[in-house]
Amino acid sequence: MPKRPYVIDEMISAKTIAARVEELSHQIHDEFSGTDKLVVVGLLRGSFVFIADLVRELDLPVEVDFIEASSYGNQTESSREVRILKDLRGEISGRDVLVVEDIVDTGHTLKHVVGLLNAKNPARLKTIALLDKPSRREVDMSADWIGFEIPDEFVVGYGIDFAQRNRNLAHIGKVRFTGE
Ligand code: PRP
């Protein structure tokens, strides 16, 4: 448990997220229309809620796979080291691939993962992130589709944690520390 007391203020409602996920699913459908198989790769753990909602909106032949990469630890600031804790189970060579990220912050995680996956020679590789914090970017990387651009706030919910808590919130909230 984090030691400092905090409250969570709602930033993006569950209803707003659902509407945006539906919009994005139409754009992804248009991009990958006609594919024989789209491998949707979620970055664990933060993307698990987003990928679950997104794939259920996609009327395409979909395979779901996961990679686990870590860049945060239990701190509020990103470290620059990206570790792959779990690799893909399936093959993506010659396949259409959609990488699903919960948030792009410094960009190190997505850049690293996209580099690894591109080395496996997919037919087409696209990326989607629910949240984007462009003001925090340290590398030249952005997702092809973004749900919401947000300021540099400490956010939780809809899969995103603070010290492994709050991933189960249905909305995106902003952490506000309330003192000692
Ligand atoms: C977080 C988040 C993104 C990444 C973004 O993952 O889920 O994957 O950091 O940061 P970056 O753009 O600065 O690299 P985290 O390592 O906290 O793991 P988690 O998804 O399991 O919470």
mmCIF file with all atom_site columns, C-alpha atoms and ligand atoms in Angstrom:
data_model
loop_
_atom_site.group_PDB
_atom_site.id
_atom_site.type_symbol
_atom_site.label_atom_id
_atom_site.label_alt_id
_atom_site.label_comp_id
_atom_site.label_asym_id
_atom_site.label_entity_id
_atom_site.label_seq_id
_atom_site.pdbx_PDB_ins_code
_atom_site.Cartn_x
_atom_site.Cartn_y
_atom_site.Cartn_z
_atom_site.occupancy
_atom_site.B_iso_or_equiv
_atom_site.pdbx_formal_charge
_atom_site.auth_seq_id
_atom_site.auth_comp_id
_atom_site.auth_asym_id
_atom_site.auth_atom_id
_atom_site.pdbx_PDB_model_num
ATOM   1   C CA  . MET A 1 1   ? 0.000   0.000   0.000   1.00 0.00 ? 1   MET A CA  1
ATOM   2   C CA  . PRO A 1 2   ? 1.247   3.508   -0.781  1.00 0.00 ? 2   PRO A CA  1
ATOM   3   C CA  . LYS A 1 3   ? 2.084   5.301   2.481   1.00 0.00 ? 3   LYS A CA  1
ATOM   4   C CA  . ARG A 1 4   ? 0.897   8.786   1.507   1.00 0.00 ? 4   ARG A CA  1
ATOM   5   C CA  . PRO A 1 5   ? -2.882  9.261   1.722   1.00 0.00 ? 5   PRO A CA  1
ATOM   6   C CA  . TYR A 1 6   ? -4.571  10.142  -1.522  1.00 0.00 ? 6   TYR A CA  1
ATOM   7   C CA  . VAL A 1 7   ? -7.931  10.477  -3.193  1.00 0.00 ? 7   VAL A CA  1
ATOM   8   C CA  . ILE A 1 8   ? -8.859  9.774   -6.788  1.00 0.00 ? 8   ILE A CA  1
ATOM   9   C CA  . ASP A 1 9   ? -10.701 12.434  -8.773  1.00 0.00 ? 9   ASP A CA  1
ATOM   10  C CA  . GLU A 1 10  ? -12.518 11.295  -11.905 1.00 0.00 ? 10  GLU A CA  1
ATOM   11  C CA  . MET A 1 11  ? -10.796 12.468  -15.088 1.00 0.00 ? 11  MET A CA  1
ATOM   12  C CA  . ILE A 1 12  ? -12.444 10.399  -17.867 1.00 0.00 ? 12  ILE A CA  1
ATOM   13  C CA  . SER A 1 13  ? -15.746 8.664   -17.198 1.00 0.00 ? 13  SER A CA  1
ATOM   14  C CA  . ALA A 1 14  ? -16.462 5.042   -18.065 1.00 0.00 ? 14  ALA A CA  1
ATOM   15  C CA  . LYS A 1 15  ? -19.118 6.238   -20.515 1.00 0.00 ? 15  LYS A CA  1
ATOM   16  C CA  . THR A 1 16  ? -16.692 8.557   -22.314 1.00 0.00 ? 16  THR A CA  1
ATOM   17  C CA  . ILE A 1 17  ? -14.106 5.772   -22.524 1.00 0.00 ? 17  ILE A CA  1
ATOM   18  C CA  . ALA A 1 18  ? -16.670 3.332   -23.962 1.00 0.00 ? 18  ALA A CA  1
ATOM   19  C CA  . ALA A 1 19  ? -17.727 5.830   -26.638 1.00 0.00 ? 19  ALA A CA  1
ATOM   20  C CA  . ARG A 1 20  ? -14.113 6.469   -27.618 1.00 0.00 ? 20  ARG A CA  1
ATOM   21  C CA  . VAL A 1 21  ? -13.281 2.750   -27.725 1.00 0.00 ? 21  VAL A CA  1
ATOM   22  C CA  . GLU A 1 22  ? -16.186 2.245   -30.092 1.00 0.00 ? 22  GLU A CA  1
ATOM   23  C CA  . GLU A 1 23  ? -14.977 5.090   -32.355 1.00 0.00 ? 23  GLU A CA  1
ATOM   24  C CA  . LEU A 1 24  ? -11.440 3.695   -32.385 1.00 0.00 ? 24  LEU A CA  1
ATOM   25  C CA  . SER A 1 25  ? -12.710 0.213   -33.201 1.00 0.00 ? 25  SER A CA  1
ATOM   26  C CA  . HIS A 1 26  ? -14.309 1.586   -36.378 1.00 0.00 ? 26  HIS A CA  1
ATOM   27  C CA  . GLN A 1 27  ? -10.992 3.130   -37.454 1.00 0.00 ? 27  GLN A CA  1
ATOM   28  C CA  . ILE A 1 28  ? -9.135  -0.108  -36.728 1.00 0.00 ? 28  ILE A CA  1
ATOM   29  C CA  . HIS A 1 29  ? -11.745 -2.064  -38.608 1.00 0.00 ? 29  HIS A CA  1
ATOM   30  C CA  . ASP A 1 30  ? -11.274 0.213   -41.635 1.00 0.00 ? 30  ASP A CA  1
ATOM   31  C CA  . GLU A 1 31  ? -7.494  -0.187  -41.466 1.00 0.00 ? 31  GLU A CA  1
ATOM   32  C CA  . PHE A 1 32  ? -7.507  -3.973  -41.151 1.00 0.00 ? 32  PHE A CA  1
ATOM   33  C CA  . SER A 1 33  ? -10.630 -4.753  -43.135 1.00 0.00 ? 33  SER A CA  1
ATOM   34  C CA  . GLY A 1 34  ? -10.041 -7.916  -45.199 1.00 0.00 ? 34  GLY A CA  1
ATOM   35  C CA  . THR A 1 35  ? -7.298  -9.279  -42.939 1.00 0.00 ? 35  THR A CA  1
ATOM   36  C CA  . ASP A 1 36  ? -7.224  -13.059 -42.573 1.00 0.00 ? 36  ASP A CA  1
ATOM   37  C CA  . LYS A 1 37  ? -6.090  -12.618 -38.966 1.00 0.00 ? 37  LYS A CA  1
ATOM   38  C CA  . LEU A 1 38  ? -5.273  -9.672  -36.752 1.00 0.00 ? 38  LEU A CA  1
ATOM   39  C CA  . VAL A 1 39  ? -2.976  -10.472 -33.840 1.00 0.00 ? 39  VAL A CA  1
ATOM   40  C CA  . VAL A 1 40  ? -3.888  -8.050  -31.075 1.00 0.00 ? 40  VAL A CA  1
ATOM   41  C CA  . VAL A 1 41  ? -0.973  -7.801  -28.660 1.00 0.00 ? 41  VAL A CA  1
ATOM   42  C CA  . GLY A 1 42  ? -1.698  -6.330  -25.251 1.00 0.00 ? 42  GLY A CA  1
ATOM   43  C CA  . LEU A 1 43  ? 1.072   -4.950  -23.061 1.00 0.00 ? 43  LEU A CA  1
ATOM   44  C CA  . LEU A 1 44  ? 0.562   -6.381  -19.603 1.00 0.00 ? 44  LEU A CA  1
ATOM   45  C CA  . ARG A 1 45  ? -0.516  -5.497  -17.204 1.00 0.00 ? 45  ARG A CA  1
ATOM   46  C CA  . GLY A 1 46  ? -2.004  -2.069  -17.781 1.00 0.00 ? 46  GLY A CA  1
ATOM   47  C CA  . SER A 1 47  ? -3.726  -2.802  -21.109 1.00 0.00 ? 47  SER A CA  1
ATOM   48  C CA  . PHE A 1 48  ? -5.852  -5.729  -19.925 1.00 0.00 ? 48  PHE A CA  1
ATOM   49  C CA  . VAL A 1 49  ? -9.072  -3.739  -19.553 1.00 0.00 ? 49  VAL A CA  1
ATOM   50  C CA  . PHE A 1 50  ? -8.604  -1.724  -22.745 1.00 0.00 ? 50  PHE A CA  1
ATOM   51  C CA  . ILE A 1 51  ? -7.773  -4.773  -24.880 1.00 0.00 ? 51  ILE A CA  1
ATOM   52  C CA  . ALA A 1 52  ? -10.790 -6.644  -23.482 1.00 0.00 ? 52  ALA A CA  1
ATOM   53  C CA  . ASP A 1 53  ? -13.148 -3.819  -24.428 1.00 0.00 ? 53  ASP A CA  1
ATOM   54  C CA  . LEU A 1 54  ? -11.441 -3.135  -27.761 1.00 0.00 ? 54  LEU A CA  1
ATOM   55  C CA  . VAL A 1 55  ? -11.441 -6.693  -29.132 1.00 0.00 ? 55  VAL A CA  1
ATOM   56  C CA  . ARG A 1 56  ? -15.124 -7.082  -28.273 1.00 0.00 ? 56  ARG A CA  1
ATOM   57  C CA  . GLU A 1 57  ? -15.854 -4.085  -30.505 1.00 0.00 ? 57  GLU A CA  1
ATOM   58  C CA  . LEU A 1 58  ? -13.816 -5.504  -33.409 1.00 0.00 ? 58  LEU A CA  1
ATOM   59  C CA  . ASP A 1 59  ? -15.716 -7.466  -36.018 1.00 0.00 ? 59  ASP A CA  1
ATOM   60  C CA  . LEU A 1 60  ? -12.523 -9.032  -37.422 1.00 0.00 ? 60  LEU A CA  1
ATOM   61  C CA  . PRO A 1 61  ? -10.798 -12.418 -37.105 1.00 0.00 ? 61  PRO A CA  1
ATOM   62  C CA  . VAL A 1 62  ? -8.694  -11.700 -34.053 1.00 0.00 ? 62  VAL A CA  1
ATOM   63  C CA  . GLU A 1 63  ? -6.026  -13.572 -32.123 1.00 0.00 ? 63  GLU A CA  1
ATOM   64  C CA  . VAL A 1 64  ? -5.104  -12.189 -28.713 1.00 0.00 ? 64  VAL A CA  1
ATOM   65  C CA  . ASP A 1 65  ? -1.586  -12.369 -27.336 1.00 0.00 ? 65  ASP A CA  1
ATOM   66  C CA  . PHE A 1 66  ? 0.318   -10.558 -24.621 1.00 0.00 ? 66  PHE A CA  1
ATOM   67  C CA  . ILE A 1 67  ? 3.746   -9.190  -23.838 1.00 0.00 ? 67  ILE A CA  1
ATOM   68  C CA  . GLU A 1 68  ? 4.743   -8.020  -20.412 1.00 0.00 ? 68  GLU A CA  1
ATOM   69  C CA  . ALA A 1 69  ? 7.167   -5.166  -20.293 1.00 0.00 ? 69  ALA A CA  1
ATOM   70  C CA  . SER A 1 70  ? 7.991   -3.134  -17.234 1.00 0.00 ? 70  SER A CA  1
ATOM   71  C CA  . SER A 1 71  ? 9.347   0.356   -16.908 1.00 0.00 ? 71  SER A CA  1
ATOM   72  C CA  . TYR A 1 72  ? 7.852   1.783   -13.736 1.00 0.00 ? 72  TYR A CA  1
ATOM   73  C CA  . GLY A 1 73  ? 8.376   -0.376  -10.656 1.00 0.00 ? 73  GLY A CA  1
ATOM   74  C CA  . ASN A 1 74  ? 6.348   1.084   -7.810  1.00 0.00 ? 74  ASN A CA  1
ATOM   75  C CA  . GLN A 1 75  ? 7.354   4.675   -8.366  1.00 0.00 ? 75  GLN A CA  1
ATOM   76  C CA  . THR A 1 76  ? 5.382   7.484   -9.957  1.00 0.00 ? 76  THR A CA  1
ATOM   77  C CA  . GLU A 1 77  ? 8.250   8.301   -12.333 1.00 0.00 ? 77  GLU A CA  1
ATOM   78  C CA  . SER A 1 78  ? 9.261   6.135   -15.289 1.00 0.00 ? 78  SER A CA  1
ATOM   79  C CA  . SER A 1 79  ? 12.677  4.611   -15.308 1.00 0.00 ? 79  SER A CA  1
ATOM   80  C CA  . ARG A 1 80  ? 14.373  4.326   -18.647 1.00 0.00 ? 80  ARG A CA  1
ATOM   81  C CA  . GLU A 1 81  ? 15.016  0.622   -18.451 1.00 0.00 ? 81  GLU A CA  1
ATOM   82  C CA  . VAL A 1 82  ? 12.487  -1.558  -20.262 1.00 0.00 ? 82  VAL A CA  1
ATOM   83  C CA  . ARG A 1 83  ? 12.451  -5.196  -19.246 1.00 0.00 ? 83  ARG A CA  1
ATOM   84  C CA  . ILE A 1 84  ? 10.561  -7.911  -21.102 1.00 0.00 ? 84  ILE A CA  1
ATOM   85  C CA  . LEU A 1 85  ? 9.063   -10.139 -18.432 1.00 0.00 ? 85  LEU A CA  1
ATOM   86  C CA  . LYS A 1 86  ? 6.882   -12.247 -20.741 1.00 0.00 ? 86  LYS A CA  1
ATOM   87  C CA  . ASP A 1 87  ? 7.195   -12.676 -24.491 1.00 0.00 ? 87  ASP A CA  1
ATOM   88  C CA  . LEU A 1 88  ? 4.562   -13.492 -27.140 1.00 0.00 ? 88  LEU A CA  1
ATOM   89  C CA  . ARG A 1 89  ? 3.163   -17.027 -27.269 1.00 0.00 ? 89  ARG A CA  1
ATOM   90  C CA  . GLY A 1 90  ? 2.277   -16.981 -30.980 1.00 0.00 ? 90  GLY A CA  1
ATOM   91  C CA  . GLU A 1 91  ? 4.016   -16.203 -34.269 1.00 0.00 ? 91  GLU A CA  1
ATOM   92  C CA  . ILE A 1 92  ? 3.570   -12.793 -35.896 1.00 0.00 ? 92  ILE A CA  1
ATOM   93  C CA  . SER A 1 93  ? 5.765   -13.205 -38.965 1.00 0.00 ? 93  SER A CA  1
ATOM   94  C CA  . GLY A 1 94  ? 3.703   -12.206 -42.008 1.00 0.00 ? 94  GLY A CA  1
ATOM   95  C CA  . ARG A 1 95  ? 0.739   -11.287 -39.788 1.00 0.00 ? 95  ARG A CA  1
ATOM   96  C CA  . ASP A 1 96  ? -1.196  -8.108  -39.207 1.00 0.00 ? 96  ASP A CA  1
ATOM   97  C CA  . VAL A 1 97  ? -0.465  -6.908  -35.689 1.00 0.00 ? 97  VAL A CA  1
ATOM   98  C CA  . LEU A 1 98  ? -2.060  -4.320  -33.430 1.00 0.00 ? 98  LEU A CA  1
ATOM   99  C CA  . VAL A 1 99  ? -0.134  -3.426  -30.276 1.00 0.00 ? 99  VAL A CA  1
ATOM   100 C CA  . VAL A 1 100 ? -2.375  -2.210  -27.469 1.00 0.00 ? 100 VAL A CA  1
ATOM   101 C CA  . GLU A 1 101 ? -0.897  0.033   -24.777 1.00 0.00 ? 101 GLU A CA  1
ATOM   102 C CA  . ASP A 1 102 ? -2.695  1.681   -21.880 1.00 0.00 ? 102 ASP A CA  1
ATOM   103 C CA  . ILE A 1 103 ? -0.537  4.798   -21.703 1.00 0.00 ? 103 ILE A CA  1
ATOM   104 C CA  . VAL A 1 104 ? 2.409   6.271   -23.566 1.00 0.00 ? 104 VAL A CA  1
ATOM   105 C CA  . ASP A 1 105 ? 4.448   8.350   -21.167 1.00 0.00 ? 105 ASP A CA  1
ATOM   106 C CA  . THR A 1 106 ? 8.170   8.675   -21.926 1.00 0.00 ? 106 THR A CA  1
ATOM   107 C CA  . GLY A 1 107 ? 7.595   6.376   -24.925 1.00 0.00 ? 107 GLY A CA  1
ATOM   108 C CA  . HIS A 1 108 ? 10.413  3.995   -23.998 1.00 0.00 ? 108 HIS A CA  1
ATOM   109 C CA  . THR A 1 109 ? 8.144   0.970   -23.481 1.00 0.00 ? 109 THR A CA  1
ATOM   110 C CA  . LEU A 1 110 ? 6.233   1.262   -26.742 1.00 0.00 ? 110 LEU A CA  1
ATOM   111 C CA  . LYS A 1 111 ? 9.357   2.053   -28.751 1.00 0.00 ? 111 LYS A CA  1
ATOM   112 C CA  . HIS A 1 112 ? 11.173  -0.943  -27.310 1.00 0.00 ? 112 HIS A CA  1
ATOM   113 C CA  . VAL A 1 113 ? 8.261   -3.334  -27.882 1.00 0.00 ? 113 VAL A CA  1
ATOM   114 C CA  . VAL A 1 114 ? 7.598   -2.079  -31.430 1.00 0.00 ? 114 VAL A CA  1
ATOM   115 C CA  . GLY A 1 115 ? 11.287  -2.592  -32.220 1.00 0.00 ? 115 GLY A CA  1
ATOM   116 C CA  . LEU A 1 116 ? 11.173  -6.167  -30.927 1.00 0.00 ? 116 LEU A CA  1
ATOM   117 C CA  . LEU A 1 117 ? 7.982   -6.995  -32.832 1.00 0.00 ? 117 LEU A CA  1
ATOM   118 C CA  . ASN A 1 118 ? 9.102   -5.386  -36.084 1.00 0.00 ? 118 ASN A CA  1
ATOM   119 C CA  . ALA A 1 119 ? 12.189  -7.605  -35.946 1.00 0.00 ? 119 ALA A CA  1
ATOM   120 C CA  . LYS A 1 120 ? 9.795   -10.575 -36.292 1.00 0.00 ? 120 LYS A CA  1
ATOM   121 C CA  . ASN A 1 121 ? 8.666   -9.281  -39.715 1.00 0.00 ? 121 ASN A CA  1
ATOM   122 C CA  . PRO A 1 122 ? 4.928   -8.757  -39.321 1.00 0.00 ? 122 PRO A CA  1
ATOM   123 C CA  . ALA A 1 123 ? 3.016   -7.892  -42.507 1.00 0.00 ? 123 ALA A CA  1
ATOM   124 C CA  . ARG A 1 124 ? 1.698   -4.704  -40.925 1.00 0.00 ? 124 ARG A CA  1
ATOM   125 C CA  . LEU A 1 125 ? 2.159   -3.396  -37.388 1.00 0.00 ? 125 LEU A CA  1
ATOM   126 C CA  . LYS A 1 126 ? 0.039   -0.627  -35.888 1.00 0.00 ? 126 LYS A CA  1
ATOM   127 C CA  . THR A 1 127 ? -0.194  0.710   -32.360 1.00 0.00 ? 127 THR A CA  1
ATOM   128 C CA  . ILE A 1 128 ? -2.978  2.051   -30.205 1.00 0.00 ? 128 ILE A CA  1
ATOM   129 C CA  . ALA A 1 129 ? -2.799  3.665   -26.778 1.00 0.00 ? 129 ALA A CA  1
ATOM   130 C CA  . LEU A 1 130 ? -5.746  4.649   -24.639 1.00 0.00 ? 130 LEU A CA  1
ATOM   131 C CA  . LEU A 1 131 ? -3.857  7.563   -23.076 1.00 0.00 ? 131 LEU A CA  1
ATOM   132 C CA  . ASP A 1 132 ? -1.041  9.741   -24.319 1.00 0.00 ? 132 ASP A CA  1
ATOM   133 C CA  . LYS A 1 133 ? 1.050   12.138  -22.262 1.00 0.00 ? 133 LYS A CA  1
ATOM   134 C CA  . PRO A 1 134 ? 3.045   13.940  -24.978 1.00 0.00 ? 134 PRO A CA  1
ATOM   135 C CA  . SER A 1 135 ? 4.579   16.404  -22.499 1.00 0.00 ? 135 SER A CA  1
ATOM   136 C CA  . ARG A 1 136 ? 6.499   13.519  -20.909 1.00 0.00 ? 136 ARG A CA  1
ATOM   137 C CA  . ARG A 1 137 ? 7.991   12.109  -24.085 1.00 0.00 ? 137 ARG A CA  1
ATOM   138 C CA  . GLU A 1 138 ? 11.712  11.288  -24.062 1.00 0.00 ? 138 GLU A CA  1
ATOM   139 C CA  . VAL A 1 139 ? 11.925  9.344   -27.326 1.00 0.00 ? 139 VAL A CA  1
ATOM   140 C CA  . ASP A 1 140 ? 10.418  9.849   -30.767 1.00 0.00 ? 140 ASP A CA  1
ATOM   141 C CA  . MET A 1 141 ? 7.449   7.532   -30.491 1.00 0.00 ? 141 MET A CA  1
ATOM   142 C CA  . SER A 1 142 ? 3.718   7.899   -30.757 1.00 0.00 ? 142 SER A CA  1
ATOM   143 C CA  . ALA A 1 143 ? 0.862   5.460   -31.189 1.00 0.00 ? 143 ALA A CA  1
ATOM   144 C CA  . ASP A 1 144 ? -1.051  5.328   -34.483 1.00 0.00 ? 144 ASP A CA  1
ATOM   145 C CA  . TRP A 1 145 ? -4.325  5.747   -32.600 1.00 0.00 ? 145 TRP A CA  1
ATOM   146 C CA  . ILE A 1 146 ? -4.810  7.502   -29.286 1.00 0.00 ? 146 ILE A CA  1
ATOM   147 C CA  . GLY A 1 147 ? -7.874  7.483   -27.087 1.00 0.00 ? 147 GLY A CA  1
ATOM   148 C CA  . PHE A 1 148 ? -7.199  10.622  -25.101 1.00 0.00 ? 148 PHE A CA  1
ATOM   149 C CA  . GLU A 1 149 ? -4.319  13.066  -24.846 1.00 0.00 ? 149 GLU A CA  1
ATOM   150 C CA  . ILE A 1 150 ? -3.860  14.010  -21.196 1.00 0.00 ? 150 ILE A CA  1
ATOM   151 C CA  . PRO A 1 151 ? -1.673  16.432  -19.231 1.00 0.00 ? 151 PRO A CA  1
ATOM   152 C CA  . ASP A 1 152 ? 1.115   15.236  -16.965 1.00 0.00 ? 152 ASP A CA  1
ATOM   153 C CA  . GLU A 1 153 ? -1.131  13.947  -14.192 1.00 0.00 ? 153 GLU A CA  1
ATOM   154 C CA  . PHE A 1 154 ? -0.748  10.757  -12.208 1.00 0.00 ? 154 PHE A CA  1
ATOM   155 C CA  . VAL A 1 155 ? -3.625  8.624   -13.490 1.00 0.00 ? 155 VAL A CA  1
ATOM   156 C CA  . VAL A 1 156 ? -5.122  5.315   -12.373 1.00 0.00 ? 156 VAL A CA  1
ATOM   157 C CA  . GLY A 1 157 ? -8.008  3.045   -13.286 1.00 0.00 ? 157 GLY A CA  1
ATOM   158 C CA  . TYR A 1 158 ? -9.239  1.187   -16.377 1.00 0.00 ? 158 TYR A CA  1
ATOM   159 C CA  . GLY A 1 159 ? -6.232  -1.120  -15.995 1.00 0.00 ? 159 GLY A CA  1
ATOM   160 C CA  . ILE A 1 160 ? -3.710  1.452   -14.772 1.00 0.00 ? 160 ILE A CA  1
ATOM   161 C CA  . ASP A 1 161 ? -2.340  1.082   -11.260 1.00 0.00 ? 161 ASP A CA  1
ATOM   162 C CA  . PHE A 1 162 ? -0.754  2.956   -8.423  1.00 0.00 ? 162 PHE A CA  1
ATOM   163 C CA  . ALA A 1 163 ? 1.456   0.407   -6.631  1.00 0.00 ? 163 ALA A CA  1
ATOM   164 C CA  . GLN A 1 164 ? -0.743  -2.364  -8.087  1.00 0.00 ? 164 GLN A CA  1
ATOM   165 C CA  . ARG A 1 165 ? -3.982  -0.836  -6.755  1.00 0.00 ? 165 ARG A CA  1
ATOM   166 C CA  . ASN A 1 166 ? -6.907  0.810   -8.551  1.00 0.00 ? 166 ASN A CA  1
ATOM   167 C CA  . ARG A 1 167 ? -6.624  -1.131  -11.857 1.00 0.00 ? 167 ARG A CA  1
ATOM   168 C CA  . ASN A 1 168 ? -10.255 -2.179  -11.363 1.00 0.00 ? 168 ASN A CA  1
ATOM   169 C CA  . LEU A 1 169 ? -11.723 1.333   -11.463 1.00 0.00 ? 169 LEU A CA  1
ATOM   170 C CA  . ALA A 1 170 ? -14.138 1.621   -14.393 1.00 0.00 ? 170 ALA A CA  1
ATOM   171 C CA  . HIS A 1 171 ? -13.034 5.204   -15.108 1.00 0.00 ? 171 HIS A CA  1
ATOM   172 C CA  . ILE A 1 172 ? -9.704  6.985   -15.426 1.00 0.00 ? 172 ILE A CA  1
ATOM   173 C CA  . GLY A 1 173 ? -8.954  8.928   -12.268 1.00 0.00 ? 173 GLY A CA  1
ATOM   174 C CA  . LYS A 1 174 ? -6.342  11.417  -11.204 1.00 0.00 ? 174 LYS A CA  1
ATOM   175 C CA  . VAL A 1 175 ? -4.406  10.738  -7.999  1.00 0.00 ? 175 VAL A CA  1
ATOM   176 C CA  . ARG A 1 176 ? -4.423  13.664  -5.579  1.00 0.00 ? 176 ARG A CA  1
ATOM   177 C CA  . PHE A 1 177 ? -2.244  13.363  -2.505  1.00 0.00 ? 177 PHE A CA  1
ATOM   178 C CA  . THR A 1 178 ? -3.915  14.747  0.590   1.00 0.00 ? 178 THR A CA  1
ATOM   179 C CA  . GLY A 1 179 ? -0.960  15.238  2.960   1.00 0.00 ? 179 GLY A CA  1
ATOM   180 C CA  . GLU A 1 180 ? 0.841   13.071  5.487   1.00 0.00 ? 180 GLU A CA  1
HETATM 181 C C1  . PRP B 2 .   ? 3.418   1.480   -17.685 1.00 0.00 ? 1   PRP B C1  1
HETATM 182 C C2  . PRP B 2 .   ? 2.295   1.603   -18.676 1.00 0.00 ? 1   PRP B C2  1
HETATM 183 C C3  . PRP B 2 .   ? 3.002   1.573   -19.993 1.00 0.00 ? 1   PRP B C3  1
HETATM 184 C C4  . PRP B 2 .   ? 4.350   2.198   -19.685 1.00 0.00 ? 1   PRP B C4  1
HETATM 185 C C5  . PRP B 2 .   ? 4.395   3.594   -20.181 1.00 0.00 ? 1   PRP B C5  1
HETATM 186 O O1  . PRP B 2 .   ? 3.690   0.128   -17.525 1.00 0.00 ? 1   PRP B O1  1
HETATM 187 O O2  . PRP B 2 .   ? 1.390   0.540   -18.537 1.00 0.00 ? 1   PRP B O2  1
HETATM 188 O O3  . PRP B 2 .   ? 3.194   0.259   -20.451 1.00 0.00 ? 1   PRP B O3  1
HETATM 189 O O4  . PRP B 2 .   ? 4.505   2.169   -18.268 1.00 0.00 ? 1   PRP B O4  1
HETATM 190 O O5  . PRP B 2 .   ? 5.569   4.228   -19.801 1.00 0.00 ? 1   PRP B O5  1
HETATM 191 P P1  . PRP B 2 .   ? 6.672   4.780   -20.786 1.00 0.00 ? 1   PRP B P1  1
HETATM 192 O O6  . PRP B 2 .   ? 6.001   5.370   -21.989 1.00 0.00 ? 1   PRP B O6  1
HETATM 193 O O7  . PRP B 2 .   ? 7.339   5.844   -19.941 1.00 0.00 ? 1   PRP B O7  1
HETATM 194 O O8  . PRP B 2 .   ? 7.601   3.684   -21.115 1.00 0.00 ? 1   PRP B O8  1
HETATM 195 P P2  . PRP B 2 .   ? 4.309   -0.487  -16.194 1.00 0.00 ? 1   PRP B P2  1
HETATM 196 O O9  . PRP B 2 .   ? 5.762   -0.752  -16.410 1.00 0.00 ? 1   PRP B O9  1
HETATM 197 O O10 . PRP B 2 .   ? 3.939   0.375   -15.018 1.00 0.00 ? 1   PRP B O10 1
HETATM 198 O O11 . PRP B 2 .   ? 3.625   -1.892  -16.054 1.00 0.00 ? 1   PRP B O11 1
HETATM 199 P P3  . PRP B 2 .   ? 2.079   -2.269  -15.897 1.00 0.00 ? 1   PRP B P3  1
HETATM 200 O O12 . PRP B 2 .   ? 1.444   -2.068  -17.254 1.00 0.00 ? 1   PRP B O12 1
HETATM 201 O O13 . PRP B 2 .   ? 2.150   -3.697  -15.474 1.00 0.00 ? 1   PRP B O13 1
HETATM 202 O O14 . PRP B 2 .   ? 1.437   -1.397  -14.841 1.00 0.00 ? 1   PRP B O14 1
#
